[in-house]
PDB file of C-alpha atoms in Angstrom:
ATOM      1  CA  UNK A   1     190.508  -6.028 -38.907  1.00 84.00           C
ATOM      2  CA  UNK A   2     192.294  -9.043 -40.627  1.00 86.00           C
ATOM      3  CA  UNK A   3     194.146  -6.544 -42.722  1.00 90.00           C
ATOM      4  CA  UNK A   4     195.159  -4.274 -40.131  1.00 92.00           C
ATOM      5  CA  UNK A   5     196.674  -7.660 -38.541  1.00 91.00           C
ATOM      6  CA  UNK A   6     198.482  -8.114 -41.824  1.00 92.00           C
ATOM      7  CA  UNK A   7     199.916  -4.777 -42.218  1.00 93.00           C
ATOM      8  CA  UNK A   8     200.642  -3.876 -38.329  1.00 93.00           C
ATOM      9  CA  UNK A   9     201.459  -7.239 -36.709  1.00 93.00           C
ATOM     10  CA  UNK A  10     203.084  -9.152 -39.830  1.00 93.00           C
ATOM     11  CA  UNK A  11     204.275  -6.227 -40.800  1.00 93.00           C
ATOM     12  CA  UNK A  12     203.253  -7.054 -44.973  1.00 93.00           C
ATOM     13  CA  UNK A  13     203.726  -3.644 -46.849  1.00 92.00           C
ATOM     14  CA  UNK A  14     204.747  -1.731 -43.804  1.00 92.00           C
ATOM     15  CA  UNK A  15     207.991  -0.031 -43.121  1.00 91.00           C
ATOM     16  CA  UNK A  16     209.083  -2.618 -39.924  1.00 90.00           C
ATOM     17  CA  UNK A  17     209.232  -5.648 -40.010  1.00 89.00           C
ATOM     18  CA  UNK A  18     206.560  -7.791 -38.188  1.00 92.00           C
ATOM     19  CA  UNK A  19     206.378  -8.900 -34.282  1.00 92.00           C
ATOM     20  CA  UNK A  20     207.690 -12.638 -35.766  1.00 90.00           C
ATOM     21  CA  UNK A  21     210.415 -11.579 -37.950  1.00 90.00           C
ATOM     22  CA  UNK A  22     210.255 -10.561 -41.963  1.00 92.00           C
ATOM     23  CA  UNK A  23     207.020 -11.928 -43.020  1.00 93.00           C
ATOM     24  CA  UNK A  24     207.993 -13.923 -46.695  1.00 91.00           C
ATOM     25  CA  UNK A  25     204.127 -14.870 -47.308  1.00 92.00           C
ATOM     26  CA  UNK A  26     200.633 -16.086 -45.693  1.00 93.00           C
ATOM     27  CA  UNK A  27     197.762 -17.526 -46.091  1.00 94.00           C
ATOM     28  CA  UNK A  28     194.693 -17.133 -44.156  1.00 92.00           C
ATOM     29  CA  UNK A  29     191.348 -18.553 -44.281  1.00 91.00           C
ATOM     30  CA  UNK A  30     188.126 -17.104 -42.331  1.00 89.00           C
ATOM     31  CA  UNK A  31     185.699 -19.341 -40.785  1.00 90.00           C
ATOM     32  CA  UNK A  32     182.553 -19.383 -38.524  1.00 90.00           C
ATOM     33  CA  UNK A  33     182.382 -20.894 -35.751  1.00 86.00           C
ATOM     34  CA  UNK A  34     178.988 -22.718 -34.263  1.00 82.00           C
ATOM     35  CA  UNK A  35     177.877 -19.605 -32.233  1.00 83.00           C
ATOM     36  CA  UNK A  36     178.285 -18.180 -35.576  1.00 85.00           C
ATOM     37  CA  UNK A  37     181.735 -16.282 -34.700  1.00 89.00           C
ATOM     38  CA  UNK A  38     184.309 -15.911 -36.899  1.00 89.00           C
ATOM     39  CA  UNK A  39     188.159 -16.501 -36.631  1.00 90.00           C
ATOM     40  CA  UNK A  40     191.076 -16.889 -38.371  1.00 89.00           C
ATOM     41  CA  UNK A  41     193.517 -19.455 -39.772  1.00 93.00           C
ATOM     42  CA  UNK A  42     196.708 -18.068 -41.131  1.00 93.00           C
ATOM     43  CA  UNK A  43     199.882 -19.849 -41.975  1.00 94.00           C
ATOM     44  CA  UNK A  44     203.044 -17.527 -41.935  1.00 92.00           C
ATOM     45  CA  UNK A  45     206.252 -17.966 -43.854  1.00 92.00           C
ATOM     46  CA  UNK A  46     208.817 -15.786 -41.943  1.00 93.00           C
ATOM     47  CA  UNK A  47     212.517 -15.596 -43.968  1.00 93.00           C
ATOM     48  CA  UNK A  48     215.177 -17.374 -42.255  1.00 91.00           C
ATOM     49  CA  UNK A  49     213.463 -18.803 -39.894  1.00 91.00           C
ATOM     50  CA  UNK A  50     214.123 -22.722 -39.250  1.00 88.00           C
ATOM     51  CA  UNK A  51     212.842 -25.723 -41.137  1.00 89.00           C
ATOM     52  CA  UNK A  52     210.957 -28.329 -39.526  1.00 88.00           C
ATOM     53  CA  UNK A  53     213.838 -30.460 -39.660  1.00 93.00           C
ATOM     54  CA  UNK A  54     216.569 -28.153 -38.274  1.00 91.00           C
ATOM     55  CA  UNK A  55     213.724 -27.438 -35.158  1.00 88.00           C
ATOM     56  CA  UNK A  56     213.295 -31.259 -34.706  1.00 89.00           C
ATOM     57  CA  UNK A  57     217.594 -32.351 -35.513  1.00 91.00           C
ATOM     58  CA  UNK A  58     218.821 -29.204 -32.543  1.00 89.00           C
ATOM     59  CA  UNK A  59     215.304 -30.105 -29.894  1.00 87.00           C
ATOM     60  CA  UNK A  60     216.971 -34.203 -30.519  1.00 90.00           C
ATOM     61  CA  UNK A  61     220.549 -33.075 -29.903  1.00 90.00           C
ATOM     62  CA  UNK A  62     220.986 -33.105 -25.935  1.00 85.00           C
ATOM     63  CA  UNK A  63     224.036 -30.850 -26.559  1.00 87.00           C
ATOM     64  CA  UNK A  64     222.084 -28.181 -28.014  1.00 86.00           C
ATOM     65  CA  UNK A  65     221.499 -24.793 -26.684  1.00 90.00           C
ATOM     66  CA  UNK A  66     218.192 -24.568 -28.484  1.00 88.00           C
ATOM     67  CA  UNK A  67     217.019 -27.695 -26.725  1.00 87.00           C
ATOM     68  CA  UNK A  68     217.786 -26.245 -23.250  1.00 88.00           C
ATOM     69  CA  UNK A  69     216.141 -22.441 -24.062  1.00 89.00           C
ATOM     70  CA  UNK A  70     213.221 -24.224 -25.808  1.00 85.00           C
ATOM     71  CA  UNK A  71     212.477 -26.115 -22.435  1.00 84.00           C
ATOM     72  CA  UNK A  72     213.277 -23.286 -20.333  1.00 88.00           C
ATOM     73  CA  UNK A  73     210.831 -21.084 -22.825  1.00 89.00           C
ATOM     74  CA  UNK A  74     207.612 -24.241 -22.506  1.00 86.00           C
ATOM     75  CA  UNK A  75     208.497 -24.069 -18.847  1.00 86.00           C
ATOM     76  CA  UNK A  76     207.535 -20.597 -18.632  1.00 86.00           C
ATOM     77  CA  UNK A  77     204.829 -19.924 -20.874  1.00 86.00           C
ATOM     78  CA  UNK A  78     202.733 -23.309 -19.427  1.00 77.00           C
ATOM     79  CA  UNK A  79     200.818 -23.065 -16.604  1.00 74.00           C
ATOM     80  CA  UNK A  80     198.675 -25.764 -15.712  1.00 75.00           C
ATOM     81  CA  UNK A  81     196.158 -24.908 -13.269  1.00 78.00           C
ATOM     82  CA  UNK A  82     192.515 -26.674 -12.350  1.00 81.00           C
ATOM     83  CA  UNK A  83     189.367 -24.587 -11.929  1.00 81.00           C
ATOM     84  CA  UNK A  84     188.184 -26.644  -9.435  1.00 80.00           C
ATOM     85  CA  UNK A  85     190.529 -26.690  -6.626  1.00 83.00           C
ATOM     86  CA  UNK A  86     194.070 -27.541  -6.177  1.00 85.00           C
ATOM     87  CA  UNK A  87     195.240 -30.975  -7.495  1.00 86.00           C
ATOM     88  CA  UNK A  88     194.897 -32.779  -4.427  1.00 89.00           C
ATOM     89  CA  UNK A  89     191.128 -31.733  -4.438  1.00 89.00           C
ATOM     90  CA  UNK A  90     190.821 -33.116  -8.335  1.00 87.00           C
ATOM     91  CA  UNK A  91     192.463 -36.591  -7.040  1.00 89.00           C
ATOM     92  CA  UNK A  92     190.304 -36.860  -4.320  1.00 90.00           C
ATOM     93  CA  UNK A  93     187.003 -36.009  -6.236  1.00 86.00           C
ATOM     94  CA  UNK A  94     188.254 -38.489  -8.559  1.00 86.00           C
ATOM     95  CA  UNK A  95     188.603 -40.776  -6.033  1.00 88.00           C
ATOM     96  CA  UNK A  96     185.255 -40.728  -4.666  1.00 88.00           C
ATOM     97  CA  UNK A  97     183.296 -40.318  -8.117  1.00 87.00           C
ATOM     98  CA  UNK A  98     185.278 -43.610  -8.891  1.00 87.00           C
ATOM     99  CA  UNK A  99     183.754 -45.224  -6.420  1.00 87.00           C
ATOM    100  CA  UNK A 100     180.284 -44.629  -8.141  1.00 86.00           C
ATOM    101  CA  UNK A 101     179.532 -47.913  -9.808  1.00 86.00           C
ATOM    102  CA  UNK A 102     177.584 -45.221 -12.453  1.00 85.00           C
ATOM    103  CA  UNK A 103     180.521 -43.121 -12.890  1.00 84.00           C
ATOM    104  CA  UNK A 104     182.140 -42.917 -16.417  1.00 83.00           C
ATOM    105  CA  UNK A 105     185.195 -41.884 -17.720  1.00 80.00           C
ATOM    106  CA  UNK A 106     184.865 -39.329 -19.708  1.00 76.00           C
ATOM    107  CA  UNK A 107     188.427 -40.070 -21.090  1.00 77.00           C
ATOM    108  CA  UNK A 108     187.171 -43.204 -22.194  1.00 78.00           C
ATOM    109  CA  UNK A 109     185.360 -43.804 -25.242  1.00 68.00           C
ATOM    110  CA  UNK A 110     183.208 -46.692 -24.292  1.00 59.00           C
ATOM    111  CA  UNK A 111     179.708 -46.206 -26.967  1.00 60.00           C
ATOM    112  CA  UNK A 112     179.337 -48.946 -29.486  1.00 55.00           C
ATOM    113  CA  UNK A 113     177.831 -46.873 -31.838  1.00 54.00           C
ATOM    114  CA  UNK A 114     178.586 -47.334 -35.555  1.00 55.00           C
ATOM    115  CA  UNK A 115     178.456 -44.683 -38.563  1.00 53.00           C
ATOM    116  CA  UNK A 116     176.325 -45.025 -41.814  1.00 55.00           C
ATOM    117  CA  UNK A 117     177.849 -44.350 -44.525  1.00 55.00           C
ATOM    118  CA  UNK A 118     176.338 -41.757 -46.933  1.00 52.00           C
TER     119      UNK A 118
END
């Protein structure tokens, strides 16, 4: 499956080029999960695509073009929604488990509990 992925998607010894762009290299790495599935890590190296630092210098320049269609892009591909009920709900659940002199954060870190070292 993880070479089919390779060869279709990436597009690595195909004739197109892949759904990112002209795959340069990879690396990928298998692992298992704790229900004992398995997924994968892969790291993609796509030519001509942008360095760290030209991403980070045109998303800091409030100028920039990229800037504005990499917000616009985020603003449309994030959703935030809660399972259970509309935000007002969460707030006022909140609200009234705060009240609970048990109730914890679970945010909060609060356990003293100390590691051994091996």
């Amino acid at each position: 499956m993880i070479q089919a992925f390779i060869k279709h998607v990436l597009g690595v010894d195909a004739d197109h080029p892949g759904i990112y762009g002209d795959t340069s290299s990879y690396y990928g790495t298998v692992e298992q999960q704790g229900r004992l599935t398995l997924h994968l890590h892969m790291l993609l190296w796509i030519k001509g695509a942008l360095t760290p630092q030209e991403i980070c210098d045109r998303i800091m320049d409030p100028k920039s073009d990229f800037q504005k269609k990499m917000v616009e892009y985020l603003e449309n591909v994030h959703m935030g929604e809660f399972i259970t009920g509309s935000l007002e709900d969460v707030k006022r659940n909140l609200d009234i488990a705060e009240l609970d002199d048990q109730y914890k954060n679970p945010t909060e870190n609060t356990s003293n509990t100390t590691s051994t070292p091996v």
